[in-house]
Amino acid sequence: RIRKSYKKRVLKEWKEIPEVFMTPSEIETKVQMSEGEKAIFHSYYEKARYGNEPCTKEEMDIYLKIRS
């Protein structure tokens, strides 16, 4: 759910599809939010994508507050 939400936020902010070779960090430079929010946004995305453990409900709630 976090990965889907991440993609929606990026596409909403950017209004175009990022190049396939771009990293999440490069993509996030185009998203309008504070540096603190970007750090949390990025860390939860990385955990959802690459982590061995799923994100908790609390992390998802925090993430959804940031991305909206």
Short mmCIF file of C-alpha atoms in Angstrom, two decimals:
data_model
loop_
_atom_site.label_atom_id
_atom_site.label_comp_id
_atom_site.label_asym_id
_atom_site.label_seq_id
_atom_site.Cartn_x
_atom_site.Cartn_y
_atom_site.Cartn_z
CA ARG A 1 0.00 0.00 0.00
CA ILE A 2 2.87 2.38 0.75
CA ARG A 3 4.49 1.71 -2.62
CA LYS A 4 1.22 2.40 -4.45
CA SER A 5 0.69 5.57 -2.44
CA TYR A 6 4.27 6.67 -3.13
CA LYS A 7 3.76 6.30 -6.88
CA LYS A 8 0.49 8.26 -6.76
CA ARG A 9 2.14 11.11 -4.83
CA VAL A 10 5.05 11.33 -7.25
CA LEU A 11 2.80 11.31 -10.31
CA LYS A 12 0.46 13.89 -8.76
CA GLU A 13 3.31 16.26 -7.95
CA TRP A 14 5.30 15.74 -11.11
CA LYS A 15 2.53 15.48 -13.71
CA GLU A 16 4.71 13.17 -15.80
CA ILE A 17 6.16 9.70 -15.54
CA PRO A 18 9.72 9.61 -14.16
CA GLU A 19 12.42 7.95 -16.21
CA VAL A 20 12.81 4.25 -15.37
CA PHE A 21 16.47 4.68 -14.42
CA MET A 22 15.80 7.32 -11.74
CA THR A 23 16.25 6.37 -8.09
CA PRO A 24 13.66 7.23 -5.42
CA SER A 25 16.02 9.91 -4.06
CA GLU A 26 16.25 11.57 -7.48
CA ILE A 27 12.49 11.42 -7.94
CA GLU A 28 11.84 12.91 -4.51
CA THR A 29 13.67 16.10 -5.42
CA LYS A 30 10.59 17.00 -7.49
CA VAL A 31 8.08 16.37 -4.70
CA GLN A 32 7.03 19.41 -2.68
CA MET A 33 7.47 18.72 1.06
CA SER A 34 9.83 19.62 3.87
CA GLU A 35 13.18 17.85 4.26
CA GLY A 36 11.96 16.11 7.43
CA GLU A 37 8.87 14.84 5.65
CA LYS A 38 10.98 13.68 2.69
CA ALA A 39 13.22 11.69 5.04
CA ILE A 40 10.25 9.87 6.57
CA PHE A 41 8.54 9.46 3.17
CA HIS A 42 11.72 7.95 1.74
CA SER A 43 12.51 5.67 4.68
CA TYR A 44 9.03 4.14 4.75
CA TYR A 45 9.10 3.61 1.00
CA GLU A 46 12.50 1.91 1.27
CA LYS A 47 11.23 -0.28 4.12
CA ALA A 48 8.12 -1.24 2.14
CA ARG A 49 10.13 -1.98 -0.98
CA TYR A 50 13.28 -3.62 0.35
CA GLY A 51 12.69 -4.40 4.03
CA ASN A 52 12.46 -7.87 5.49
CA GLU A 53 9.59 -6.83 7.76
CA PRO A 54 6.37 -5.16 6.65
CA CYS A 55 5.52 -1.64 7.75
CA THR A 56 3.35 -1.36 10.83
CA LYS A 57 -0.10 0.22 10.92
CA GLU A 58 1.38 3.16 12.86
CA GLU A 59 4.01 3.72 10.17
CA MET A 60 1.32 3.59 7.49
CA ASP A 61 -0.77 6.17 9.36
CA ILE A 62 2.24 8.52 9.64
CA TYR A 63 3.06 7.99 5.97
CA LEU A 64 -0.47 8.76 4.83
CA LYS A 65 -0.52 11.99 6.84
CA ILE A 66 2.71 13.12 5.15
CA ARG A 67 1.76 12.26 1.62
CA SER A 68 -1.68 13.88 1.61
#
